[in-house]
Amino acid sequence: MHMTANPGQPVDRLTRIRRISGNAAAIAVAPYLFIKILWTFGLFVPTEEMAGADWRAINAATAVLAAVGITLAMAFSRPWGNKLPAWLVALPVWVGTGLLVPMLLLAPVLGPAAMNKDKEAGAPDFWIYEQILVMISLVGAGIGLPLALLGYAKARWPEALGGPLDCGEPHGSSRALQATVAKLLAVGCVLLGVVKIYWAVGGTLGIDPDRLDGRDVWWHLLTLSTGVWALAGAWGLVVLTTCRGSRRFLPPMGAAWISSGMLFAYSVYNLLTLTDMQQPAPEEPIVAATTRELGAVLGVLMGIVILMVLHDRRRAMGVDAPAPVTGDPAAGRVDAGRTGADPQGAGVPPTGGFGREAGSTGGSRPHDSGVDSSVG
């Protein structure tokens, strides 16, 4: 199947949102990519320090990330995106949403604060305009990419977004293990979240007394954001694995997904404080290292639990159910009772599975008996 509609066939709302959001995100990220390429070659850098080799390497890496973002935006809005391997889409999306969604919520405050800070530090006037372009790119990507992703995931992996929280427990489910691990991870998230919020509101325990002035607006807001998302992730993960606390699947899934990606991505980003490219963290070195590494470990383990939940959910919904034997009426009647199964018992798996071109807006194509002609 293909996502594109035939000539004269109406395009559904989901496909339209995917196309518009994906194209808008790609256009929004283009200025950021252009600026990062210039800085990588030492052109129009705002300060002499940013012309150094370390900063050029960082700008080159972020330019690659911007190119990946543009590629993902196009994949979400084009038919060829449905053919990409699931891991090739999920991994950068996990990191990207963890970086962009929390930053998007802080952009109205962090953007002006960053420009004022750079202006006070003596940055040239053109740097202000570059900062504006960078913020526009980040906000555009933070809005466009998640919207395009929602449409893409809804079409390709509908079980990851929609439906009730509890779809049943398939045979051989690891739900008990998931719940135990999730509760342990939730304890870690709550501890990390409480510490971060304590620091954000002015607490000084664990802060280096000689670096109290280093707690600027950026540090306070990012610390507060990390704490809040850690608590949200603890809630989401426990709800997902115990099937209690929400009727719908999407709210806890979204909270756990964004939180896990954010904890991992920002922990990696905070490694820059160990270099000369950013001012040292105001926390005591051992405390900063502990919270940073804890965030990274929690993020990765939360991501693994989310994958286990999605695996069991696919099986419970019958997405991965084997096709019945052709010509067996009983098998056809049993399979028809599963969610998304072919009521005729022809053995056609439901749309939206991994590795398939889901999201078709057209009608179904004729099948040979017991053969799914869309596979491949």
Coordinates of C-alpha atoms in Angstrom, one line a residue:
M1 CA 0.0 0.0 0.0
H2 CA 1.0 3.6 -0.4
M3 CA 0.3 6.7 1.6
T4 CA -0.4 8.8 -1.4
A5 CA -3.9 8.9 -2.8
N6 CA -4.8 8.2 -6.4
P7 CA -5.7 11.2 -8.7
G8 CA -9.1 12.5 -7.9
Q9 CA -9.2 10.6 -4.6
P10 CA -9.7 12.8 -1.4
V11 CA -6.7 13.0 1.0
D12 CA -7.6 12.3 4.5
R13 CA -7.0 14.7 7.3
L14 CA -4.2 12.7 8.9
T15 CA -2.2 12.5 5.6
R16 CA -2.7 16.3 5.1
I17 CA -1.4 17.1 8.6
R18 CA 1.6 14.8 8.0
R19 CA 2.5 16.6 4.7
I20 CA 2.0 20.1 6.0
S21 CA 3.8 19.6 9.3
G22 CA 6.7 17.7 7.8
N23 CA 7.3 20.3 5.1
A24 CA 7.0 23.1 7.6
A25 CA 9.5 21.5 9.9
A26 CA 12.0 20.9 7.1
I27 CA 11.7 24.6 6.0
A28 CA 12.1 25.8 9.6
V29 CA 15.2 23.8 10.3
A30 CA 16.9 24.9 7.0
P31 CA 18.2 28.3 8.5
Y32 CA 19.6 26.5 11.5
L33 CA 21.5 24.1 9.2
F34 CA 22.8 26.9 7.1
I35 CA 24.1 28.9 10.2
K36 CA 25.7 25.8 11.6
I37 CA 27.5 25.1 8.4
L38 CA 28.8 28.7 8.3
W39 CA 30.1 28.4 11.9
T40 CA 31.7 25.1 11.2
F41 CA 33.9 26.8 8.6
G42 CA 34.5 29.7 10.9
L43 CA 32.3 32.2 9.0
F44 CA 30.3 34.9 10.8
V45 CA 31.0 33.5 14.3
P46 CA 29.9 35.9 17.0
T47 CA 33.0 35.6 19.1
E48 CA 36.7 34.5 18.6
E49 CA 36.2 31.7 21.1
M50 CA 33.6 30.1 18.8
A51 CA 36.2 30.1 16.0
G52 CA 38.2 27.5 17.9
A53 CA 38.4 23.8 16.9
D54 CA 36.2 22.6 19.8
W55 CA 33.4 24.9 18.8
R56 CA 33.7 24.0 15.1
A57 CA 33.4 20.3 16.0
I58 CA 30.3 21.0 18.0
N59 CA 28.8 23.1 15.2
A60 CA 29.6 20.3 12.7
A61 CA 27.8 17.8 14.9
T62 CA 24.8 19.9 15.3
A63 CA 24.7 20.5 11.6
V64 CA 24.5 16.8 11.1
L65 CA 21.7 16.6 13.7
A66 CA 19.8 19.4 11.7
A67 CA 20.3 17.4 8.5
V68 CA 18.9 14.3 10.2
G69 CA 15.9 16.4 11.4
I70 CA 15.2 17.6 7.9
T71 CA 15.4 14.0 6.6
L72 CA 13.0 12.8 9.3
A73 CA 10.6 15.6 8.5
M74 CA 10.6 14.6 4.8
A75 CA 10.3 10.9 5.7
F76 CA 7.2 11.6 7.9
S77 CA 5.5 13.4 5.0
R78 CA 6.5 11.1 2.1
P79 CA 5.5 7.5 1.1
W80 CA 9.2 6.3 1.2
G81 CA 9.3 7.1 4.9
N82 CA 7.0 4.1 5.6
K83 CA 9.7 1.8 4.2
L84 CA 12.4 2.8 6.6
P85 CA 13.4 0.3 9.4
A86 CA 11.6 1.0 12.6
W87 CA 14.8 1.6 14.7
L88 CA 16.1 4.1 12.1
V89 CA 13.0 6.2 12.8
A90 CA 12.5 5.6 16.5
L91 CA 16.0 6.3 17.8
P92 CA 16.5 9.8 16.4
V93 CA 12.8 10.6 17.1
W94 CA 13.3 9.5 20.7
V95 CA 16.3 11.8 21.2
G96 CA 14.8 14.6 19.2
T97 CA 11.5 14.8 21.0
G98 CA 13.4 14.7 24.3
L99 CA 15.4 17.7 23.2
L100 CA 12.9 19.8 21.4
V101 CA 9.6 19.4 23.3
P102 CA 10.9 20.5 26.7
M103 CA 12.9 23.3 25.0
L104 CA 9.8 24.4 23.0
L105 CA 7.9 25.1 26.3
L106 CA 10.8 27.2 27.5
A107 CA 11.6 29.0 24.3
P108 CA 9.5 32.2 25.0
V109 CA 11.7 32.8 28.1
L110 CA 15.0 31.3 27.1
G111 CA 15.2 32.9 23.7
P112 CA 15.2 36.6 24.9
A113 CA 17.3 35.7 28.0
A114 CA 20.0 34.2 25.7
M115 CA 20.0 37.2 23.4
N116 CA 20.3 39.6 26.3
K117 CA 23.1 37.6 27.9
D118 CA 25.1 37.6 24.7
K119 CA 24.5 41.3 24.1
E120 CA 25.8 42.1 27.6
A121 CA 28.9 39.9 26.9
G122 CA 29.7 42.1 23.9
A123 CA 28.5 39.9 21.0
P124 CA 28.2 41.7 17.7
D125 CA 24.8 42.9 16.5
F126 CA 24.5 40.3 13.7
W127 CA 24.7 37.6 16.4
I128 CA 21.3 38.7 17.7
Y129 CA 19.7 38.1 14.2
E130 CA 21.4 34.7 14.0
Q131 CA 20.0 33.9 17.4
I132 CA 16.5 34.8 16.2
L133 CA 16.9 32.5 13.2
V134 CA 18.1 29.7 15.5
M135 CA 15.1 30.2 17.8
I136 CA 12.7 30.2 14.9
S137 CA 14.2 27.0 13.6
L138 CA 14.0 25.3 17.0
V139 CA 10.4 26.4 17.6
G140 CA 9.4 25.3 14.0
A141 CA 11.0 21.9 14.5
G142 CA 9.5 21.6 18.0
I143 CA 6.0 22.1 16.6
G144 CA 6.2 20.6 13.1
L145 CA 8.2 17.4 13.8
P146 CA 5.9 16.2 16.7
L147 CA 2.8 16.8 14.6
A148 CA 4.2 15.1 11.6
L149 CA 5.4 12.3 13.8
L150 CA 1.9 11.8 15.3
G151 CA 0.4 11.4 11.8
Y152 CA 3.2 9.1 10.8
A153 CA 3.1 6.9 13.9
K154 CA -0.7 6.8 13.8
A155 CA -0.6 5.5 10.3
R156 CA 2.3 3.0 10.7
W157 CA 2.0 2.0 14.3
P158 CA -1.6 2.8 15.5
E159 CA -1.1 0.7 18.6
A160 CA 1.5 3.1 19.9
L161 CA -0.9 6.0 20.1
G162 CA -4.5 5.2 20.2
G163 CA -6.9 3.0 22.1
P164 CA -7.5 2.3 25.7
L165 CA -4.7 1.8 28.2
D166 CA -5.4 -1.9 28.9
C167 CA -5.8 -4.0 25.8
G168 CA -5.4 -7.3 27.6
E169 CA -2.4 -9.4 28.5
P170 CA -1.1 -11.7 25.8
H171 CA 0.2 -15.2 26.5
G172 CA 3.8 -15.0 27.7
S173 CA 3.5 -11.3 28.6
S174 CA 6.3 -9.8 30.7
R175 CA 3.9 -7.3 32.4
A176 CA 4.9 -8.4 35.9
L177 CA 8.6 -7.8 35.1
Q178 CA 7.7 -4.5 33.5
A179 CA 5.8 -3.2 36.5
T180 CA 8.6 -4.2 38.9
V181 CA 11.3 -2.5 36.8
A182 CA 9.1 0.5 36.2
K183 CA 8.5 1.1 39.9
L184 CA 12.2 0.9 40.6
L185 CA 12.9 3.4 37.8
A186 CA 10.0 5.6 39.1
V187 CA 11.8 5.8 42.5
G188 CA 14.9 7.0 40.7
C189 CA 13.0 9.5 38.6
V190 CA 11.2 10.9 41.7
L191 CA 14.5 11.3 43.6
L192 CA 16.1 13.1 40.6
G193 CA 13.0 15.2 40.1
V194 CA 12.8 16.3 43.7
V195 CA 16.5 17.3 43.7
K196 CA 16.3 19.2 40.5
I197 CA 13.2 21.1 41.6
Y198 CA 14.8 21.9 44.9
W199 CA 17.8 23.4 43.1
A200 CA 15.5 25.3 40.7
V201 CA 13.6 27.1 43.5
G202 CA 16.8 28.2 45.2
G203 CA 18.1 25.3 47.2
T204 CA 21.9 25.3 47.7
L205 CA 22.6 21.9 49.2
G206 CA 25.0 20.2 46.7
I207 CA 25.8 23.5 45.0
D208 CA 29.4 24.8 45.0
P209 CA 29.5 27.9 47.2
D210 CA 32.0 29.5 44.8
R211 CA 29.6 29.1 41.8
L212 CA 26.4 30.4 43.2
D213 CA 26.5 33.2 40.7
G214 CA 26.5 30.7 37.8
R215 CA 22.9 29.8 38.5
D216 CA 21.4 32.1 35.7
V217 CA 17.9 32.0 34.2
W218 CA 19.0 29.2 31.7
W219 CA 20.2 27.0 34.5
H220 CA 17.1 27.6 36.7
L221 CA 14.6 26.9 33.9
L222 CA 16.4 23.9 32.5
T223 CA 16.9 22.4 36.0
L224 CA 13.2 22.9 36.7
S225 CA 12.2 21.4 33.4
T226 CA 14.3 18.3 34.1
G227 CA 12.7 17.9 37.5
V228 CA 9.2 18.2 36.2
W229 CA 9.7 15.9 33.3
A230 CA 11.4 13.3 35.6
L231 CA 8.3 13.3 37.7
A232 CA 6.0 13.1 34.7
G233 CA 8.1 10.2 33.3
A234 CA 7.7 8.3 36.6
W235 CA 4.0 8.6 36.5
G236 CA 3.7 7.7 32.8
L237 CA 5.9 4.6 33.2
V238 CA 4.1 3.2 36.2
V239 CA 0.7 3.8 34.5
L240 CA 1.8 2.1 31.3
T241 CA 3.1 -1.0 33.1
T242 CA 0.3 -1.4 35.7
C243 CA -2.6 -0.2 33.5
R244 CA -3.9 2.0 36.3
G245 CA -4.2 5.7 36.4
S246 CA -5.5 6.6 33.0
R247 CA -8.2 5.4 30.6
R248 CA -6.3 6.3 27.4
F249 CA -2.9 5.0 26.3
L250 CA -1.6 8.2 24.8
P251 CA -1.1 10.5 27.9
P252 CA 1.1 8.1 29.9
M253 CA 2.9 7.0 26.7
G254 CA 3.7 10.6 25.7
A255 CA 4.9 11.5 29.2
A256 CA 7.2 8.4 29.5
W257 CA 8.5 8.8 25.9
I258 CA 9.4 12.5 26.2
S259 CA 10.7 12.1 29.7
S260 CA 13.0 9.2 28.9
G261 CA 14.4 10.9 25.8
M262 CA 14.8 14.2 27.7
L263 CA 16.7 12.6 30.6
F264 CA 19.1 10.9 28.2
A265 CA 19.6 13.7 25.7
Y266 CA 20.1 16.4 28.3
S267 CA 22.5 14.3 30.3
V268 CA 24.6 13.9 27.2
Y269 CA 24.3 17.6 26.5
N270 CA 25.5 18.4 30.0
L271 CA 28.8 16.8 29.2
L272 CA 29.7 20.1 27.5
T273 CA 30.1 21.6 31.0
L274 CA 33.2 19.4 31.3
T275 CA 34.8 21.3 28.4
D276 CA 35.9 24.9 28.0
M277 CA 33.0 25.6 25.7
Q278 CA 30.5 26.2 28.5
Q279 CA 30.9 27.5 32.0
P280 CA 31.2 24.8 34.7
A281 CA 28.1 23.5 36.3
P282 CA 27.3 25.2 39.6
E283 CA 26.8 21.9 41.3
E284 CA 29.6 20.2 43.2
P285 CA 31.5 18.0 40.7
I286 CA 30.5 14.7 42.3
V287 CA 26.9 15.8 42.6
A288 CA 26.8 17.0 39.0
A289 CA 28.3 13.7 37.8
T290 CA 25.9 11.7 39.8
T291 CA 22.7 13.5 38.6
R292 CA 24.0 13.5 35.0
E293 CA 24.8 9.8 34.9
L294 CA 21.6 8.9 36.8
G295 CA 19.6 10.8 34.2
A296 CA 21.2 9.0 31.3
V297 CA 20.8 5.6 32.9
L298 CA 17.2 6.2 33.8
G299 CA 16.4 7.5 30.3
V300 CA 17.8 4.4 28.6
L301 CA 16.1 1.9 30.9
M302 CA 12.8 3.7 30.6
G303 CA 13.1 3.5 26.9
I304 CA 13.7 -0.3 27.1
V305 CA 10.6 -0.7 29.3
I306 CA 8.5 1.4 26.8
L307 CA 9.6 -1.0 24.0
M308 CA 8.6 -4.0 26.1
V309 CA 5.2 -2.4 26.7
L310 CA 4.7 -1.7 23.0
H311 CA 5.7 -5.3 22.1
D312 CA 3.1 -6.8 24.4
R313 CA 0.5 -4.3 23.3
R314 CA 1.0 -5.3 19.6
R315 CA 0.5 -8.9 20.5
A316 CA -2.6 -8.2 22.7
M317 CA -4.1 -6.2 19.8
G318 CA -3.5 -9.0 17.3
V319 CA -1.2 -6.9 15.1
D320 CA 1.4 -9.7 15.0
A321 CA -1.0 -12.6 14.9
P322 CA -0.2 -15.2 12.3
A323 CA -2.6 -15.6 9.4
P324 CA -5.1 -18.6 9.6
V325 CA -4.7 -21.5 7.3
T326 CA -6.6 -20.9 4.0
G327 CA -9.8 -22.9 3.7
D328 CA -10.3 -23.4 7.4
P329 CA -13.6 -21.7 8.3
A330 CA -13.1 -22.1 12.0
A331 CA -9.8 -20.3 11.8
G332 CA -11.4 -17.5 9.9
R333 CA -14.2 -17.1 12.4
V334 CA -11.7 -17.0 15.3
D335 CA -9.4 -14.6 13.6
A336 CA -12.3 -12.3 12.8
G337 CA -12.8 -11.7 16.5
R338 CA -9.4 -10.1 16.9
T339 CA -8.9 -6.4 16.6
G340 CA -8.1 -5.4 13.1
A341 CA -8.4 -8.9 11.6
D342 CA -9.9 -9.7 8.2
P343 CA -13.5 -10.7 8.9
Q344 CA -13.4 -12.9 5.8
G345 CA -10.6 -15.0 7.2
A346 CA -8.5 -14.4 4.1
G347 CA -5.4 -14.1 6.3
V348 CA -4.7 -10.4 5.5
P349 CA -2.9 -8.8 8.4
P350 CA -4.2 -5.4 9.6
T351 CA -2.5 -2.3 8.3
G352 CA 0.0 -0.3 10.3
G353 CA 2.5 -3.0 11.2
F354 CA 6.3 -2.6 11.3
G355 CA 8.0 -2.5 7.9
R356 CA 4.8 -1.8 6.0
E357 CA 3.6 1.1 4.0
A358 CA 0.7 2.0 6.2
G359 CA -1.5 5.0 6.1
S360 CA -3.2 4.3 2.8
T361 CA -6.1 6.6 2.0
G362 CA -7.3 4.5 -0.8
G363 CA -9.5 1.4 -0.9
S364 CA -8.2 -2.1 -0.5
R365 CA -6.6 -3.9 -3.3
P366 CA -7.7 -7.4 -4.5
H367 CA -6.0 -10.3 -2.8
D368 CA -5.2 -13.8 -3.8
S369 CA -6.7 -16.3 -1.3
G370 CA -4.6 -16.3 1.9
V371 CA -1.9 -14.0 0.4
D372 CA -1.2 -10.5 1.5
S373 CA -0.2 -8.7 -1.7
S374 CA 0.9 -5.6 0.1
V375 CA 3.8 -7.3 1.9
G376 CA 7.2 -6.4 0.6

